[in-house]
XYZ file of C-alpha atoms in Angstrom:
693
model
C -120.069 -17.112 -34.675
C -123.241 -17.054 -36.667
C -125.364 -19.370 -35.018
C -127.286 -17.329 -31.837
C -130.825 -16.205 -33.048
C -131.980 -12.802 -31.268
C -135.758 -14.156 -30.626
C -136.645 -10.693 -28.967
C -135.245 -7.174 -27.572
C -136.085 -4.358 -26.159
C -134.329 -1.237 -25.526
C -135.825 1.403 -23.257
C -133.557 4.805 -23.319
C -134.281 6.486 -19.640
C -133.538 9.661 -18.891
C -130.901 11.355 -16.740
C -130.747 14.416 -14.877
C -126.819 13.505 -13.385
C -124.315 15.003 -16.257
C -121.270 12.824 -17.278
C -119.052 12.037 -14.535
C -115.927 13.395 -14.272
C -112.966 10.359 -15.889
C -109.483 11.242 -16.267
C -106.976 9.457 -18.425
C -104.148 8.159 -15.604
C -102.187 6.678 -17.992
C -102.855 6.001 -22.082
C -101.877 2.335 -23.428
C -100.482 -0.550 -21.834
C -96.784 -1.119 -20.527
C -95.428 -4.518 -20.225
C -93.591 -5.351 -16.394
C -91.395 -8.104 -15.280
C -89.299 -7.915 -11.954
C -85.693 -9.548 -13.045
C -85.285 -12.905 -14.223
C -86.343 -14.837 -17.349
C -89.102 -13.656 -19.398
C -91.866 -16.251 -19.423
C -92.784 -16.474 -23.000
C -91.529 -15.400 -26.650
C -94.280 -12.841 -27.459
C -93.051 -10.820 -25.076
C -90.051 -8.686 -25.732
C -86.578 -9.438 -24.054
C -86.909 -6.584 -21.645
C -90.045 -5.315 -19.570
C -90.396 -1.475 -19.536
C -90.155 -1.865 -16.104
C -89.954 -4.452 -13.026
C -93.198 -1.815 -11.325
C -95.655 0.700 -12.528
C -95.198 3.918 -10.780
C -98.155 7.097 -12.261
C -97.638 10.479 -10.899
C -100.979 11.889 -10.980
C -102.445 15.248 -9.753
C -106.389 14.898 -8.151
C -108.722 16.861 -5.211
C -108.716 14.807 -2.139
C -112.051 12.323 -2.710
C -114.462 12.961 0.351
C -116.788 9.883 -0.874
C -115.544 6.729 -3.134
C -113.976 6.487 -6.579
C -113.163 3.952 -8.902
C -110.060 3.226 -10.689
C -110.475 1.364 -14.120
C -107.491 -0.673 -15.931
C -106.618 -3.258 -18.540
C -104.617 -6.300 -17.605
C -103.201 -9.075 -19.583
C -101.654 -11.777 -18.533
C -100.804 -11.963 -15.018
C -100.505 -15.389 -13.691
C -99.128 -14.313 -10.519
C -100.397 -12.319 -7.441
C -99.888 -7.599 -8.623
C -100.847 -5.313 -5.927
C -102.724 -2.085 -6.623
C -102.224 0.653 -4.319
C -102.577 3.894 -4.224
C -100.422 6.718 -1.944
C -99.544 3.223 0.016
C -103.364 1.573 0.021
C -103.939 -1.440 -1.210
C -107.662 -1.192 -3.766
C -106.694 -4.685 -4.461
C -105.023 -7.125 -6.982
C -104.775 -7.498 -10.892
C -107.052 -10.526 -11.377
C -104.883 -13.800 -11.651
C -106.091 -14.713 -15.390
C -103.661 -14.486 -18.415
C -106.900 -12.756 -20.701
C -107.506 -9.280 -21.506
C -109.964 -8.291 -18.949
C -111.077 -4.611 -18.146
C -110.774 -4.581 -14.740
C -112.250 -2.050 -11.766
C -111.393 -1.329 -8.565
C -113.008 0.924 -5.555
C -111.152 4.118 -4.136
C -112.162 4.401 -0.816
C -113.360 7.510 0.785
C -109.572 10.031 1.932
C -107.362 7.520 0.089
C -107.083 10.968 -1.998
C -105.456 14.299 -1.376
C -105.344 17.228 -2.730
C -102.421 17.796 -5.074
C -99.999 15.125 -5.661
C -101.041 11.337 -5.249
C -98.966 7.911 -6.823
C -100.174 5.125 -8.707
C -98.364 1.899 -7.915
C -99.015 -1.578 -9.583
C -96.060 -3.865 -8.341
C -95.196 -7.848 -8.326
C -96.055 -10.010 -5.126
C -93.395 -13.276 -5.291
C -90.221 -13.468 -6.928
C -91.290 -15.806 -10.010
C -90.451 -13.772 -12.859
C -94.748 -12.559 -14.574
C -95.332 -10.817 -18.101
C -97.729 -8.674 -17.876
C -99.402 -5.509 -19.390
C -101.305 -3.034 -17.922
C -102.552 0.623 -18.593
C -105.219 2.150 -20.021
C -105.705 3.542 -16.550
C -108.881 6.287 -15.820
C -109.755 7.913 -12.671
C -113.716 8.389 -12.124
C -115.535 10.688 -9.223
C -118.198 7.790 -8.956
C -118.375 5.412 -6.651
C -117.664 1.326 -8.048
C -121.581 0.409 -8.398
C -122.600 3.561 -10.192
C -120.155 2.577 -12.478
C -120.447 -0.451 -13.533
C -124.493 0.122 -13.533
C -124.435 2.790 -16.237
C -126.776 0.613 -18.694
C -128.935 -2.572 -16.962
C -128.551 -5.769 -19.246
C -131.461 -8.771 -19.042
C -130.795 -11.689 -20.660
C -133.716 -15.240 -21.393
C -131.249 -17.919 -22.787
C -132.812 -21.563 -24.604
C -131.424 -23.447 -27.290
C -134.974 -23.865 -29.027
C -137.107 -20.668 -29.369
C -139.914 -22.285 -28.100
C -138.150 -24.379 -25.313
C -137.187 -24.026 -21.390
C -134.265 -21.291 -20.608
C -131.284 -23.702 -20.175
C -127.475 -23.226 -18.226
C -125.060 -20.993 -20.268
C -122.264 -19.181 -20.227
C -122.659 -15.545 -21.498
C -118.975 -13.643 -22.610
C -118.882 -9.496 -22.559
C -116.316 -7.949 -24.188
C -116.104 -4.030 -24.702
C -115.303 -2.400 -27.578
C -111.273 -3.499 -27.262
C -112.582 -6.960 -27.487
C -111.396 -7.726 -23.374
C -113.700 -8.710 -20.566
C -115.297 -6.425 -19.228
C -116.194 -6.191 -15.417
C -120.303 -6.107 -14.944
C -122.138 -4.625 -12.359
C -123.675 -7.411 -11.197
C -122.374 -10.170 -7.825
C -122.662 -13.948 -8.023
C -125.974 -15.782 -6.820
C -127.895 -18.855 -6.307
C -128.453 -17.909 -10.290
C -125.474 -16.569 -11.178
C -121.429 -17.312 -11.073
C -119.998 -13.984 -12.574
C -116.552 -12.732 -13.261
C -114.793 -10.208 -15.178
C -116.092 -10.581 -18.244
C -117.876 -14.340 -17.634
C -121.692 -14.401 -16.006
C -122.506 -18.288 -15.855
C -126.377 -18.499 -15.402
C -129.460 -20.816 -15.388
C -130.455 -19.648 -18.441
C -131.788 -15.869 -17.199
C -128.872 -12.915 -16.173
C -129.238 -9.528 -14.837
C -126.732 -7.412 -15.153
C -125.297 -3.275 -15.095
C -122.396 -2.526 -17.292
C -120.688 1.366 -18.212
C -122.441 2.913 -21.314
C -120.423 1.563 -24.206
C -120.443 -0.758 -27.462
C -120.124 -4.495 -26.645
C -120.033 -8.167 -27.883
C -122.090 -10.280 -26.332
C -121.597 -14.275 -27.036
C -123.644 -16.849 -25.636
C -122.473 -20.434 -25.935
C -123.024 -23.252 -23.594
C -119.518 -25.760 -23.927
C -118.206 -27.472 -26.736
C -121.094 -29.405 -28.606
C -122.806 -25.812 -28.874
C -122.814 -22.708 -30.854
C -121.459 -19.860 -29.611
C -123.148 -16.683 -31.228
C -121.936 -12.805 -30.888
C -124.120 -9.816 -30.518
C -122.962 -6.333 -30.852
C -124.901 -3.619 -28.774
C -124.448 -0.193 -28.420
C -125.886 0.518 -24.222
C -126.682 4.258 -23.522
C -126.705 5.782 -20.021
C -129.795 4.904 -18.384
C -130.726 2.502 -20.781
C -132.414 -0.981 -19.903
C -132.242 -3.889 -22.499
C -133.839 -6.927 -22.276
C -132.670 -9.458 -24.757
C -134.127 -13.179 -25.639
C -131.499 -15.933 -27.402
C -131.181 -18.810 -29.259
C -128.405 -20.980 -29.668
C -128.409 -24.497 -31.229
C -126.976 -27.324 -30.415
C -123.825 -28.106 -32.988
C -122.103 -31.401 -32.273
C -124.457 -34.615 -31.971
C -122.514 -36.631 -29.682
C -125.610 -39.309 -29.138
C -124.756 -42.126 -27.264
C -121.702 -40.624 -25.584
C -121.829 -38.576 -22.194
C -119.659 -35.709 -21.243
C -117.596 -36.456 -17.885
C -115.391 -34.074 -16.312
C -112.958 -36.170 -14.354
C -111.179 -33.671 -12.276
C -113.050 -30.882 -10.549
C -112.740 -28.545 -7.988
C -113.634 -26.323 -5.457
C -112.267 -23.401 -3.733
C -114.179 -24.426 -0.482
C -112.880 -27.649 -0.269
C -109.936 -27.571 -2.097
C -108.331 -23.811 -0.704
C -107.504 -22.759 -4.064
C -108.852 -20.758 -7.577
C -111.720 -18.862 -6.634
C -114.762 -21.411 -7.745
C -117.025 -22.214 -4.442
C -119.059 -24.978 -4.780
C -122.218 -23.299 -5.024
C -120.650 -21.506 -8.355
C -118.992 -24.734 -9.888
C -123.015 -26.210 -9.621
C -123.558 -23.506 -12.352
C -120.370 -23.922 -14.652
C -121.451 -27.442 -14.604
C -124.893 -27.087 -16.185
C -123.239 -24.132 -18.584
C -120.089 -25.979 -19.672
C -122.884 -29.317 -20.578
C -121.203 -31.047 -18.715
C -123.445 -34.310 -18.047
C -121.233 -36.261 -15.546
C -119.003 -34.293 -13.364
C -116.718 -35.981 -11.123
C -116.027 -33.650 -7.742
C -112.267 -34.138 -7.240
C -111.153 -31.587 -4.658
C -108.165 -33.200 -2.960
C -107.810 -35.972 -0.121
C -111.856 -34.812 0.969
C -114.686 -36.406 -0.653
C -117.619 -33.976 -1.749
C -121.348 -34.870 -2.697
C -122.680 -32.135 -5.858
C -126.286 -33.910 -4.949
C -127.897 -31.774 -1.882
C -126.542 -28.459 -3.343
C -127.558 -29.043 -7.153
C -130.947 -30.112 -6.200
C -131.152 -27.050 -3.989
C -129.938 -24.606 -6.877
C -132.168 -26.174 -9.700
C -129.534 -28.038 -11.803
C -129.709 -31.469 -10.882
C -131.883 -32.628 -14.164
C -128.755 -31.290 -16.791
C -126.117 -33.564 -14.841
C -125.226 -36.681 -12.374
C -122.744 -35.898 -9.795
C -119.859 -38.160 -8.757
C -118.494 -38.379 -5.350
C -114.520 -38.634 -5.898
C -110.917 -37.579 -4.514
C -107.784 -36.459 -5.595
C -105.149 -38.045 -3.511
C -102.921 -35.816 -3.436
C -99.745 -37.085 -2.823
C -96.002 -36.224 -2.403
C -95.354 -38.733 -5.190
C -98.095 -38.227 -7.543
C -101.666 -37.168 -7.820
C -104.784 -39.629 -8.301
C -108.183 -38.875 -9.294
C -110.984 -42.064 -7.770
C -114.445 -42.475 -8.215
C -117.135 -43.289 -7.785
C -116.588 -43.271 -4.135
C -119.571 -44.662 -1.543
C -121.052 -41.787 0.718
C -119.561 -41.513 3.996
C -116.433 -44.072 2.909
C -113.305 -42.343 4.588
C -110.250 -40.967 1.961
C -107.552 -43.163 1.131
C -104.291 -42.151 3.042
C -102.667 -39.195 1.150
C -100.067 -39.394 3.878
C -98.299 -42.227 1.975
C -95.176 -42.651 0.283
C -94.658 -45.558 -1.544
C -96.894 -46.771 -4.720
C -98.039 -50.008 -3.750
C -99.502 -48.511 -0.014
C -101.429 -45.441 -2.014
C -102.890 -48.383 -4.717
C -103.805 -50.567 -1.984
C -105.223 -47.423 0.618
C -107.155 -46.366 -3.157
C -108.838 -49.727 -4.175
C -109.933 -50.461 -0.033
C -112.000 -47.551 -0.793
C -115.249 -48.488 -0.726
C -117.012 -48.603 -4.410
C -113.654 -46.727 -5.866
C -113.158 -48.868 -9.535
C -111.276 -45.727 -11.159
C -107.617 -44.490 -10.774
C -106.143 -41.752 -12.600
C -103.050 -40.695 -13.040
C -103.177 -37.179 -13.013
C -101.209 -34.253 -14.912
C -98.153 -36.926 -15.299
C -95.346 -34.506 -16.449
C -95.957 -31.623 -13.848
C -94.085 -31.637 -10.967
C -95.654 -31.400 -7.800
C -93.282 -32.109 -4.219
C -89.959 -32.384 -6.021
C -91.619 -34.927 -8.155
C -92.887 -36.080 -11.629
C -93.606 -39.228 -11.983
C -93.751 -39.715 -15.938
C -90.463 -36.271 -15.869
C -86.819 -38.595 -17.650
C -85.873 -38.836 -14.208
C -87.841 -41.342 -13.163
C -89.473 -43.024 -16.357
C -88.332 -44.345 -19.843
C -91.934 -43.053 -21.595
C -90.817 -45.121 -24.800
C -90.755 -48.519 -23.076
C -93.213 -47.194 -19.797
C -90.485 -48.236 -17.464
C -90.267 -46.192 -14.171
C -86.846 -46.710 -12.999
C -87.460 -45.992 -8.962
C -89.119 -49.378 -9.583
C -92.549 -48.482 -8.243
C -95.438 -50.023 -9.971
C -97.773 -48.126 -11.512
C -101.607 -49.618 -10.776
C -103.958 -47.356 -12.275
C -105.942 -48.153 -14.911
C -105.958 -44.489 -16.588
C -104.365 -42.018 -17.941
C -104.856 -37.596 -18.652
C -103.589 -36.786 -21.773
C -105.695 -33.778 -21.869
C -105.225 -31.537 -18.934
C -106.750 -27.563 -19.818
C -105.649 -26.043 -16.656
C -101.921 -27.751 -16.773
C -101.139 -27.998 -20.921
C -98.111 -29.590 -21.704
C -95.708 -27.457 -24.179
C -95.925 -30.423 -26.674
C -99.511 -30.861 -26.953
C -98.809 -34.810 -27.835
C -96.524 -35.583 -25.064
C -98.579 -37.488 -22.906
C -100.334 -39.442 -26.429
C -96.847 -40.372 -26.463
C -96.186 -41.282 -22.666
C -99.747 -43.445 -23.107
C -98.575 -45.055 -26.392
C -95.384 -46.479 -24.450
C -97.602 -47.326 -21.936
C -99.743 -49.220 -23.797
C -96.879 -50.935 -25.541
C -95.874 -52.228 -22.112
C -99.215 -53.890 -21.660
C -100.100 -51.209 -18.882
C -103.748 -50.550 -20.270
C -104.507 -47.400 -19.015
C -108.188 -45.283 -20.375
C -106.579 -41.788 -21.958
C -108.763 -39.417 -20.503
C -109.475 -35.982 -21.571
C -110.054 -32.964 -18.033
C -110.133 -29.620 -17.162
C -108.780 -30.134 -13.676
C -110.780 -26.382 -12.926
C -110.647 -24.686 -9.406
C -111.933 -21.642 -11.124
C -115.088 -19.971 -12.440
C -113.897 -18.370 -15.663
C -110.032 -18.326 -15.906
C -109.736 -22.274 -16.719
C -113.031 -23.166 -16.637
C -114.486 -26.883 -15.917
C -115.431 -29.036 -18.819
C -112.848 -27.556 -21.622
C -110.934 -30.552 -21.496
C -113.266 -33.547 -21.239
C -113.478 -37.211 -21.734
C -117.136 -38.777 -23.632
C -117.677 -42.249 -22.497
C -119.948 -43.967 -24.462
C -123.142 -45.145 -22.412
C -126.846 -43.692 -22.787
C -127.045 -39.992 -22.318
C -130.600 -39.286 -23.456
C -131.331 -38.659 -19.280
C -128.204 -36.372 -18.395
C -130.094 -36.363 -14.451
C -130.017 -40.113 -14.279
C -126.966 -41.153 -15.904
C -125.996 -45.004 -15.093
C -123.167 -44.201 -13.463
C -121.953 -48.275 -13.430
C -122.628 -48.345 -16.483
C -120.508 -45.429 -17.387
C -117.965 -46.422 -15.290
C -117.488 -49.769 -16.768
C -117.378 -48.298 -20.254
C -114.569 -46.052 -19.095
C -112.563 -49.031 -17.399
C -113.142 -50.677 -20.766
C -112.036 -47.976 -23.094
C -114.948 -46.935 -24.529
C -114.031 -42.942 -24.728
C -112.996 -40.092 -26.547
C -110.934 -37.582 -25.674
C -111.778 -34.203 -26.415
C -110.559 -30.183 -26.177
C -112.473 -28.497 -28.933
C -112.911 -31.036 -31.378
C -114.303 -35.002 -31.046
C -112.913 -38.024 -32.760
C -114.880 -41.237 -34.095
C -113.115 -44.370 -35.404
C -114.090 -47.449 -36.556
C -112.433 -50.392 -37.872
C -113.796 -52.844 -40.392
C -117.835 -51.435 -40.051
C -117.794 -52.556 -36.109
C -115.093 -51.836 -33.708
C -114.561 -48.734 -32.059
C -112.420 -47.710 -28.683
C -112.360 -50.399 -26.267
C -112.883 -52.926 -28.466
C -110.631 -56.008 -29.738
C -111.105 -57.131 -33.163
C -110.833 -60.746 -33.521
C -108.822 -62.616 -36.249
C -111.782 -63.654 -38.087
C -112.591 -60.139 -38.993
C -109.700 -58.688 -39.854
C -108.930 -62.013 -42.471
C -109.952 -59.724 -45.900
C -108.076 -56.743 -44.680
C -107.923 -53.607 -42.228
C -110.400 -50.367 -43.345
C -110.742 -47.688 -41.096
C -113.265 -45.024 -40.995
C -112.718 -41.798 -38.773
C -114.767 -39.048 -38.454
C -113.672 -35.344 -36.780
C -116.332 -33.215 -35.351
C -116.880 -29.905 -34.058
C -118.435 -26.698 -33.768
C -118.183 -23.901 -35.650
C -115.883 -22.017 -33.522
C -113.353 -24.735 -33.794
C -111.106 -25.605 -36.897
C -109.891 -28.594 -37.323
C -106.676 -29.288 -40.087
C -105.008 -32.374 -39.507
C -106.285 -36.354 -38.437
C -103.530 -38.388 -37.970
C -103.404 -42.814 -37.390
C -101.958 -44.321 -34.908
C -100.336 -47.568 -34.985
C -98.583 -49.156 -31.721
C -97.957 -45.171 -30.957
C -96.323 -44.647 -34.574
C -97.875 -42.293 -36.709
C -98.481 -44.285 -40.269
C -101.616 -42.474 -41.669
C -102.714 -38.288 -42.299
C -105.137 -36.607 -44.103
C -105.386 -32.493 -44.400
C -108.656 -31.339 -43.878
C -109.583 -28.553 -46.203
C -109.751 -25.514 -44.727
C -113.826 -25.136 -45.650
C -114.736 -28.450 -43.654
C -112.619 -27.831 -40.635
C -114.627 -24.535 -40.252
C -117.680 -26.226 -40.484
C -120.353 -27.152 -37.917
C -120.860 -30.935 -37.097
C -119.157 -33.512 -39.290
C -115.702 -31.521 -39.900
C -114.336 -34.330 -42.056
C -114.710 -38.491 -42.669
C -111.324 -39.890 -43.978
C -111.054 -43.889 -44.564
C -107.702 -45.558 -44.800
C -107.164 -49.282 -45.688
C -104.382 -50.785 -43.775
C -102.115 -53.027 -46.060
C -98.730 -52.713 -44.154
C -99.164 -53.044 -40.473
C -96.811 -56.327 -39.224
C -98.143 -59.570 -39.628
C -98.946 -62.041 -37.159
C -98.537 -58.751 -34.529
C -101.277 -57.485 -32.431
C -101.919 -53.430 -33.088
C -103.932 -50.690 -31.156
C -105.050 -47.813 -33.656
C -105.314 -44.323 -32.460
C -107.046 -41.587 -34.093
C -106.179 -37.551 -33.509
C -107.478 -34.776 -34.894
C -106.099 -31.765 -34.271
C -106.646 -28.142 -35.216
C -105.217 -24.543 -34.531
C -106.217 -23.617 -30.741
C -109.370 -20.939 -29.997
C -107.809 -17.643 -28.104
C -111.413 -15.732 -28.608
C -112.242 -15.214 -24.985
C -115.374 -17.078 -24.807
C -113.374 -20.465 -25.092
C -109.882 -19.508 -25.021
C -107.241 -22.312 -24.879
C -104.699 -21.776 -21.698
C -101.057 -21.507 -21.578
C -98.807 -24.601 -20.087
C -98.557 -24.231 -16.378
C -95.030 -25.701 -16.150
C -93.924 -24.687 -19.581
C -90.843 -25.916 -21.313
C -89.751 -23.439 -23.277
C -90.795 -19.741 -23.896
C -92.686 -20.637 -27.252
C -95.714 -22.151 -27.527
C -98.519 -22.800 -30.087
C -102.143 -23.683 -29.114
C -104.508 -26.530 -30.522
C -107.613 -28.006 -30.653
C -107.537 -31.769 -30.730
C -110.246 -35.077 -30.618
C -108.377 -38.418 -29.421
C -110.365 -41.420 -29.636
C -109.576 -44.465 -27.271
C -107.439 -47.595 -28.487
C -108.970 -50.462 -30.531
C -107.145 -53.115 -30.655
C -106.337 -55.655 -33.265
C -106.186 -59.606 -32.791
C -103.858 -60.633 -35.349
C -102.178 -63.344 -33.776
C -105.706 -64.373 -33.079
C -104.855 -65.505 -28.996
C -108.028 -63.469 -28.121
C -107.028 -61.001 -26.279
C -104.758 -57.780 -26.111
C -101.476 -58.299 -27.000
C -98.445 -55.999 -26.353
C -95.419 -55.535 -27.838
C -93.612 -55.823 -24.638
C -94.611 -59.515 -25.005
C -93.365 -60.043 -28.062
C -90.242 -58.695 -27.066
C -89.762 -61.186 -23.990
C -90.736 -63.691 -26.273
C -87.736 -63.052 -29.095
C -84.897 -62.353 -26.477
C -86.283 -65.187 -24.580
C -85.596 -67.573 -27.918
C -82.682 -65.869 -28.482
C -80.774 -66.519 -25.374
C -79.891 -62.459 -25.437
C -78.811 -62.853 -28.964
C -78.065 -59.404 -30.472
C -77.748 -61.514 -34.160
C -80.729 -63.410 -33.457
C -82.601 -61.171 -31.588
C -82.259 -58.623 -34.718
C -83.087 -61.991 -36.377
C -86.560 -61.942 -35.313
C -87.588 -58.995 -34.971
C -88.016 -59.139 -38.983
C -91.565 -59.600 -38.636
C -92.500 -56.819 -35.857
C -92.727 -53.053 -35.354
C -90.876 -50.330 -33.760
C -92.647 -50.417 -30.559
C -91.551 -54.375 -30.247
C -88.032 -53.658 -31.759
C -88.002 -50.526 -28.571
C -88.521 -53.209 -26.049
C -86.363 -55.737 -27.071
C -83.099 -53.180 -27.322
C -84.262 -52.694 -23.788
C -84.516 -56.166 -22.944
C -81.368 -56.747 -24.406
C -79.888 -54.078 -22.610
C -80.924 -55.113 -19.082
C -79.060 -58.185 -19.921
C -75.562 -56.136 -20.252
C -76.343 -57.018 -24.406
C -74.414 -52.958 -25.798
C -76.137 -51.621 -28.253
C -73.793 -48.721 -28.560
C -70.532 -50.406 -29.869
C -69.268 -51.137 -32.866
C -70.184 -54.589 -33.366
C -73.921 -53.722 -32.396
C -73.687 -50.428 -35.154
C -72.991 -53.216 -37.672
C -75.226 -56.047 -36.829
C -78.066 -53.050 -36.800
C -76.787 -51.850 -40.159
C -78.204 -55.298 -41.571
C -81.447 -54.815 -39.140
C -84.896 -54.735 -40.580
C -86.085 -50.765 -40.653
C -88.293 -51.177 -38.177
C -85.784 -52.718 -35.860
C -83.381 -49.773 -36.546
C -85.541 -47.591 -35.759
C -86.472 -48.950 -32.800
C -83.349 -49.567 -31.212
C -81.957 -46.205 -32.036
C -84.875 -44.737 -29.931
C -84.104 -46.425 -27.195
C -80.639 -45.395 -26.577
C -81.932 -41.599 -27.246
C -84.518 -42.131 -24.692
C -82.140 -44.146 -22.026
C -79.433 -41.513 -22.967
C -82.414 -38.639 -22.060
C -83.087 -40.803 -18.682
C -79.283 -41.178 -17.729
C -78.155 -37.387 -18.563
C -81.922 -36.483 -15.836
C -80.598 -38.867 -13.139
C -77.523 -37.822 -13.313
C -78.279 -34.094 -12.846
């Protein structure tokens, strides 16, 4: 965080006649709380200190408002804060480290013994830490406005002010609640302010670190400040762009508001400021089962020139969620009450102007349905076990608000669909409903289209490029791929261009505050190359690594798709924290940043199109008449993906893959065929176990 430049600083110490406030410590340190039930995360002890916090304390009656300050961490569920049985408010539903403040209304305290209580509402166990509680005899506004701060933020020293995100950390490193409220130029949450380039807010006296950034493509510089009581601080800062993404438009295909979805906390006005502040150039409005047009409000708030809004919809059904766009103004929403995929997709594509349909968070369960869970889906071969036909043309592989415990899980699901012949564009999105908790644009999709004027993006051209697969999925990194110096994501490299071999070049980019430590190359979903990125390179701004590979071990005469994925340790700093999984499958979790390319297809069989693994398997099994030995012999020149589909097709014909004759036959098969058959049997067993429960 060295890239932010301090342009100007004006600090005026203003004397005050008021004596220091009477502030008392009610509880030192933090306490681990959890109601009865299993622990949420492995970094918490097996047993909590208590199920609720009760703090008795002596006080005088308060004829005027007082202020309660506390620190909270890892809050996911609803927790009430009460004094003498009176609810002061609720902890912020935010897993981040927050210094929170609550007004204690006049008449709440009594002379003598009082009781502070913090307790969970609901029955879902939630590991939290809370403590460092203090009581101040001043009103909340007075506590939060001891000092005043004014920021002026620019991308270049002599340029105009630009929308940005300001993060304020106190001396303990927690997000500091500020003395300001959201308005037409600021979206405010504890420790976070999105603004149009200018922000004025209050803070208690103390030591702070201010971090200013504008999303993934920019630096994030920090300034340490000591604020005195009664001080006024005027600061100008500039931060540069660190990641060159020329020719790529930053898109978030999954954006919500409290106003129209009814949950989360971002109003539509706040959403305009957060989109501009995170550098999203093509936001898709996808509130649940409603069509929202950001255009009028974006113009009213003066941020329309920073992005081109698109009307969309998260079609939220009982059998899956689907983001669709673009939508003609005034068009009726698709029928979300339908319960069969064929009817749902028919309704979606009948909506005027709709061309894109994205399967959202396919591993999450909603209304009892997990679309790509093993009870309903064999991920290896892309088979829906209920016979539902997926007619989406894209799927989320990264959802930064609803991450998977295994960051690669949805990528493998996507690979399985491509091998089956369901050509889906990979998507990164935020699914943000909030201003700061799960924020917009953390997960994003870059689309290959002219980005020189963010306020006038050619939406039709962007949609066409998106559907062709000319995309990069980003969660803190940006990965580019080029085959034989010419072909990139969404392209089909013709057979003639591959006659002299296959040379792959991969470039990994990112800002100075993310780290890349490995880059991998996948062919038909199988990792075939891997390169470690030296630590010094992986931490630098801009291009972090360039890797080149010669591929001389691809299956001959078979089409292959290539995908490059770079990864690194997840960002834990509170100016861009990677959120914990929404529906974790394990209490163990390691966060990651990543950047993934769309698929590049190699037309090695020379038929002029993409030929998926499933098609080769069908040809082989049909020609062999379903004979296991003949099938295995024909698989000598094919990869694991074709072998897995051949195993599936044989199983559908009633051929045993697990008896002694099959085991004996497999011993003499090619290694790729052995692996493919073994992987299919394992995937089949997983689905059988899931379906038996």
